[in-house]
CSV table of C-alpha atoms in Angstrom, one decimal:
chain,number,residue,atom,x,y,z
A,1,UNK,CA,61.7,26.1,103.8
A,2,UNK,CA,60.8,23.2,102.7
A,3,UNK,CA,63.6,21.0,101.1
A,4,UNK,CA,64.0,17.4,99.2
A,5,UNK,CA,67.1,15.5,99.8
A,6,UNK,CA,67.9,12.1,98.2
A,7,UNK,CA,69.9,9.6,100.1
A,8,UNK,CA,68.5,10.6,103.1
A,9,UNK,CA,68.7,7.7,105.0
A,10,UNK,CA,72.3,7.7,106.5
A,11,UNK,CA,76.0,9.1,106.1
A,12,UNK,CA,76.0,12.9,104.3
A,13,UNK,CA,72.0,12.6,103.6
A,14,UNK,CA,71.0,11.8,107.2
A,15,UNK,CA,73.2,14.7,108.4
A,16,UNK,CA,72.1,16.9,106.0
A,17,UNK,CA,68.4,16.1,107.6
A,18,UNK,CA,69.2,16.7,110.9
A,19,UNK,CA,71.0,20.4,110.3
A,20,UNK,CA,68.2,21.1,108.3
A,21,UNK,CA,65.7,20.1,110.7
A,22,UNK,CA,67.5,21.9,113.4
A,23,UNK,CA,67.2,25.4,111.8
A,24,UNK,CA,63.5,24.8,111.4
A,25,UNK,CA,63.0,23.4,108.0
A,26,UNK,CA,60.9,21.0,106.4
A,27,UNK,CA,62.9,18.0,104.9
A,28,UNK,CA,61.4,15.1,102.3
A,29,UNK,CA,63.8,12.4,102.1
A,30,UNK,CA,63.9,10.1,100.0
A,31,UNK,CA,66.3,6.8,100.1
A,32,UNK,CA,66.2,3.0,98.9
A,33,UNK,CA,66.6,2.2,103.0
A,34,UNK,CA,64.7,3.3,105.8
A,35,UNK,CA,67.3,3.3,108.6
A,36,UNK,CA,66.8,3.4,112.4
A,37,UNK,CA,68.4,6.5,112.1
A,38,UNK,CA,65.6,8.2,110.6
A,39,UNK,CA,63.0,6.7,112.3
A,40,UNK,CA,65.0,8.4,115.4
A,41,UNK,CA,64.8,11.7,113.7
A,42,UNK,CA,61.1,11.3,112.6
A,43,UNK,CA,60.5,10.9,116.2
A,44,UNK,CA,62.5,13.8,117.5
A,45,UNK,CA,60.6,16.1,114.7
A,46,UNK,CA,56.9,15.1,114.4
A,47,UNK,CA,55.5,16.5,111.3
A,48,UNK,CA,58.6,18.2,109.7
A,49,UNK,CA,60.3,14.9,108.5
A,50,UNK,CA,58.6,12.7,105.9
A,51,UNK,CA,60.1,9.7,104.1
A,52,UNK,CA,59.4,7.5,100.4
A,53,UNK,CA,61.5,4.8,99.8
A,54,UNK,CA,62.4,5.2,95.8
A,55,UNK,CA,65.0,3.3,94.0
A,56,UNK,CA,67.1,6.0,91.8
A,57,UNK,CA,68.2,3.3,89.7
A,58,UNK,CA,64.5,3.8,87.9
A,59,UNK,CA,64.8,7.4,86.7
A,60,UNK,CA,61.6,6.5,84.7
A,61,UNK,CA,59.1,6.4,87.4
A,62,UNK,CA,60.6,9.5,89.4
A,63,UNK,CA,58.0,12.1,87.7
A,64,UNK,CA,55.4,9.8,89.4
A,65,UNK,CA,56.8,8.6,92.2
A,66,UNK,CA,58.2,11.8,93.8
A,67,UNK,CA,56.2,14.6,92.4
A,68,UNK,CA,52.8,13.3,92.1
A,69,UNK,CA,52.8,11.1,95.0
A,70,UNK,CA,55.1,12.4,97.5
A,71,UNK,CA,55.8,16.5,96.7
A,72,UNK,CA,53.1,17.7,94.4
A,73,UNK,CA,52.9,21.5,93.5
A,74,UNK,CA,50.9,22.6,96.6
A,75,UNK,CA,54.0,22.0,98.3
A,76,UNK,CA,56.5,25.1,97.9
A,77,UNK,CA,60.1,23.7,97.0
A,78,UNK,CA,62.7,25.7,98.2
A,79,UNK,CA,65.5,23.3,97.9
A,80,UNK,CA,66.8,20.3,96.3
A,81,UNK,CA,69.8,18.5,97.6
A,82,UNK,CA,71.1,15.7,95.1
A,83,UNK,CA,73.2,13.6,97.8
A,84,UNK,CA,71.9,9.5,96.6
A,85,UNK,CA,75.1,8.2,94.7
A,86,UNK,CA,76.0,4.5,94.0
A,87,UNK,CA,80.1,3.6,93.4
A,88,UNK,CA,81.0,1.3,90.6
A,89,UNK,CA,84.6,0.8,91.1
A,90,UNK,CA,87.5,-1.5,88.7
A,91,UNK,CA,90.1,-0.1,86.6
A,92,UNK,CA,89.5,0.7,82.9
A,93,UNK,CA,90.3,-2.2,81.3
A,94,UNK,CA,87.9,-4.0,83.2
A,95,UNK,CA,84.9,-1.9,82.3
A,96,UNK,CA,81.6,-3.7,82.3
A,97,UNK,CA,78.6,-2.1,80.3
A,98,UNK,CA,75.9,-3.0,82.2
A,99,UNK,CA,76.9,-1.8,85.4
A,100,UNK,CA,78.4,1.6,83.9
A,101,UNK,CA,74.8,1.8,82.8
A,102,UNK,CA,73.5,1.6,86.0
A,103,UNK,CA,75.6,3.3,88.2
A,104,UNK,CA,74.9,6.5,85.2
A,105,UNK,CA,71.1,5.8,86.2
A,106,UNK,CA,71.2,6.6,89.6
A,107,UNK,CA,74.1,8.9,89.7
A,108,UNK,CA,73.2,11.1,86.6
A,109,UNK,CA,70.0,10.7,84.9
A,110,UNK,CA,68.1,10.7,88.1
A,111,UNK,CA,69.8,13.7,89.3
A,112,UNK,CA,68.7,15.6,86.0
A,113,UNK,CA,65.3,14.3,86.0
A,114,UNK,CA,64.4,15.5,89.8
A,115,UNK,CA,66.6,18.5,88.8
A,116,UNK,CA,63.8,18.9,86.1
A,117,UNK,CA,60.6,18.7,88.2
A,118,UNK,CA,61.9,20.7,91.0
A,119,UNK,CA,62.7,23.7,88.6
A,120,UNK,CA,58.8,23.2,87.3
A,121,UNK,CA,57.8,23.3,91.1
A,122,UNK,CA,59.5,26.5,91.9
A,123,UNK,CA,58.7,28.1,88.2
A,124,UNK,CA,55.1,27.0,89.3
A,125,UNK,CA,55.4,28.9,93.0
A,126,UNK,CA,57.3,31.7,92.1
A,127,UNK,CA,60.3,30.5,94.4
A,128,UNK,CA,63.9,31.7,94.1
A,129,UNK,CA,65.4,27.8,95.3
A,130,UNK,CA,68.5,26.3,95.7
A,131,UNK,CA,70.0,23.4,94.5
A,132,UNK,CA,73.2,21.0,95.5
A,133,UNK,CA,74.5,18.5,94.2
A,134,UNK,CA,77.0,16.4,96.1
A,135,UNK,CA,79.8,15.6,93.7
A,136,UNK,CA,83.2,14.1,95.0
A,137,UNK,CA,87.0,14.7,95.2
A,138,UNK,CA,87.6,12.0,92.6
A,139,UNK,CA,86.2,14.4,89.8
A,140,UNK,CA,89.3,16.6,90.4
A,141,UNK,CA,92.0,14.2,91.4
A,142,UNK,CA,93.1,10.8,90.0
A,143,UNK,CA,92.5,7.9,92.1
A,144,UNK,CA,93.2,4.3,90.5
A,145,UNK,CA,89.6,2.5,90.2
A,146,UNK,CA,87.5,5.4,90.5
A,147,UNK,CA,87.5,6.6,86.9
A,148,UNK,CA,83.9,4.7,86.5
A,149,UNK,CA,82.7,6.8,89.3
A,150,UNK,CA,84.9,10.3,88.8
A,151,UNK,CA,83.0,10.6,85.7
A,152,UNK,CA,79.9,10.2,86.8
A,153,UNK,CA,80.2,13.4,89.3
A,154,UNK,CA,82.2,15.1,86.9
A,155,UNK,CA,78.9,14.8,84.6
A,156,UNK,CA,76.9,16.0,87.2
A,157,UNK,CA,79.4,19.6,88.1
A,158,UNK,CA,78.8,20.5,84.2
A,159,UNK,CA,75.1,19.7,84.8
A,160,UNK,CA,74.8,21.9,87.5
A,161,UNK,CA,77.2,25.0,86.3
A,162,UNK,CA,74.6,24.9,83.4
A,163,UNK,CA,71.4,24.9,85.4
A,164,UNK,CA,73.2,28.0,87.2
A,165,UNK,CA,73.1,29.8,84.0
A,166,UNK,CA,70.0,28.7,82.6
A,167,UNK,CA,68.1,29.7,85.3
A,168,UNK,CA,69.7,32.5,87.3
A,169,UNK,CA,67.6,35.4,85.8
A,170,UNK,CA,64.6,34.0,88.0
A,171,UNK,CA,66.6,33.2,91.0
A,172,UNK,CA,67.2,29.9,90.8
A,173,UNK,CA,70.7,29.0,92.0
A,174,UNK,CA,73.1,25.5,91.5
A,175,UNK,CA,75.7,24.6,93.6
A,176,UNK,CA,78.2,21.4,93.8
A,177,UNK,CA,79.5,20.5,97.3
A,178,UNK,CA,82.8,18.5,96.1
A,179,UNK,CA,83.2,16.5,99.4
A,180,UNK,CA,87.3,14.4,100.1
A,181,UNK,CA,87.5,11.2,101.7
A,182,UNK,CA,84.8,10.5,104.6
A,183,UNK,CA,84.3,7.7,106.9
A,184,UNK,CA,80.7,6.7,105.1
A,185,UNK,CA,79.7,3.2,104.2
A,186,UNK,CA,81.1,3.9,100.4
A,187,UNK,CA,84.5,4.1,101.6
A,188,UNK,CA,83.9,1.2,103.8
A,189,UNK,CA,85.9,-1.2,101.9
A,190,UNK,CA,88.3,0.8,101.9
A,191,UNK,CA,91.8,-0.9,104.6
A,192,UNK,CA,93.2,1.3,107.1
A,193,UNK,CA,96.4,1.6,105.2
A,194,UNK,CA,94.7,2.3,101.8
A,195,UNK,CA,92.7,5.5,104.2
A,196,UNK,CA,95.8,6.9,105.5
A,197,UNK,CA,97.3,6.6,102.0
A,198,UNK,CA,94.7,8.9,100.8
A,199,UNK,CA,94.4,11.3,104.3
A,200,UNK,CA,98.0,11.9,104.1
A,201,UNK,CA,97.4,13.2,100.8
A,202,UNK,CA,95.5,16.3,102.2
A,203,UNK,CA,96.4,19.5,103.9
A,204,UNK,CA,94.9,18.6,107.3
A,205,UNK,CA,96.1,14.8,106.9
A,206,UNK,CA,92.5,13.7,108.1
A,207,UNK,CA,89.5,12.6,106.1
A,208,UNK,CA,86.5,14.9,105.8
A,209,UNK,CA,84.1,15.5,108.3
A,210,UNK,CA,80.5,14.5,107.2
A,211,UNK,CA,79.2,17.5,109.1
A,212,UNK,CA,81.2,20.1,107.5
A,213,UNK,CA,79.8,18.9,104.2
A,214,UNK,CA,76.6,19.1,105.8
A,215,UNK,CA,76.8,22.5,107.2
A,216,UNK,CA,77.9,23.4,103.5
A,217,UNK,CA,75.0,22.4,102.1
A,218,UNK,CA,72.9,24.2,105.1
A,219,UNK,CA,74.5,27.5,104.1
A,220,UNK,CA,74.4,26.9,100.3
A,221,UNK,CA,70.2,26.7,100.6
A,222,UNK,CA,70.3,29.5,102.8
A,223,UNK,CA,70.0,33.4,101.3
A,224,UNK,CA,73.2,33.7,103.1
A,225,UNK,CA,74.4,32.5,100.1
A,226,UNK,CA,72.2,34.1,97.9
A,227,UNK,CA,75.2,35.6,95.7
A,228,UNK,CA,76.7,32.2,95.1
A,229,UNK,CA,75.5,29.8,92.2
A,230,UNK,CA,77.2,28.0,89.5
A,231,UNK,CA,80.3,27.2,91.9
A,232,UNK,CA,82.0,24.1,93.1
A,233,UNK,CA,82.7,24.4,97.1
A,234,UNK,CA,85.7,22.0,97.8
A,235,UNK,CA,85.4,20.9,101.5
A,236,UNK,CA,88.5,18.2,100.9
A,237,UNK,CA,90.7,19.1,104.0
A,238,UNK,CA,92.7,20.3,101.3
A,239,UNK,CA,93.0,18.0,98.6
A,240,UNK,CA,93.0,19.8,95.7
């Protein structure tokens, strides 16, 4: 399969890639960053890993940039995994415009404008894909400060539970990965105390494991899972 996942660089992305490239797929990633990381993974799977570097704060350019230079409809998509996600974080009352603005540009409108082409590249190939989104716990559980972000994802669950429906009939599926706390560079600034505050608040009292998400999303693109769309998988350690 061949498969496009955003935020590819490092964290959920660049685990993502590697799963992916271990069962023998073909993985276009796209990122701001090019990381080391990759470049180690590049190396490891000659000619099954390709990179662009695309800011997803510009949803205007993305019909060019991605799917006229970088996946064009010779190439067969059979998955799309929305994982790039910026964090604007303040309480209400300290809302600034401008930065809403942004974060909704690389968080949202992005997401539904790739969303967008890829459906036109598998209506164009005939191909029942899969897509994932990568939403968050914050959606589903309040957490002071992240009401700026929460939303965002929130936006992006309804998104998807409509593409399900919208295009089931021709075996198109959409799927939300709804991922807890992880040790990634967007919970960085997070203290130690503030961490265990939040871990204690789950089931297994730990924070999520990046490569369970990962694995998630592996199965979700998989026709293992070719009964399953329109659903939000929790993998919290519990939260919810």
């Amino acid at each position: 399969m061949n498969i496009l996942v955003t935020g590819a660089s490092r964290g959920v992305g660049l685990s993502i890639c590697k799963i992916l490239l271990d069962q023998g797929h073909t993985v276009y990633g796209i990122s701001r960053s090019y990381s080391e990381e990759f470049r180690i993974l590049e190396v490891d799977y000659p000619g099954k890993l390709f990179f662009k570097s695309i800011d997803l704060s510009n949803p205007d350019e993305l019909y060019k940039t991605v799917f006229k230079e970088f996946i064009k409809n010779n190439i067969v998509l059979n998955g799309f995994v929305n994982n790039a996600a910026m964090a604007y974080d303040d309480i209400i009352t300290n809302l600034n415009l401008d930065k809403l603005e942004k974060m909704y540009q690389t968080n949202v409108y992005s997401p539904m404008i790739l969303t967008k082409y890829a459906i036109r590249n598998m209506l164009f190939n005939k191909t029942k894909g899969s897509i994932i989104h990568i939403s968050s716990i914050s959606a589903h559980t309040g957490y002071k400060g992240l009401a700026m972000y929460a939303s965002s994802k929130a936006a992006l669950e309804a998104f998807s539970k409509n593409t399900a429906r919208e295009w089931g009939e021709l075996g198109i599926r959409s799927n939300v990965v709804v991922p807890g706390f992880m040790e990634t560079a967007m919970s960085a600034t997070l203290s130690e105390e503030q961490k265990d505050r939040i871990y204690k608040r789950t089931s297994l009292k730990k924070e999520t494991s990046i490569n369970s998400v990962a694995e998630t999303v592996a199965f979700l693109l998989s026709s293992k899972a070719n009964s399953i769309t329109g659903q939000n998988i929790h993998v919290d350690s519990g939260t919810i």
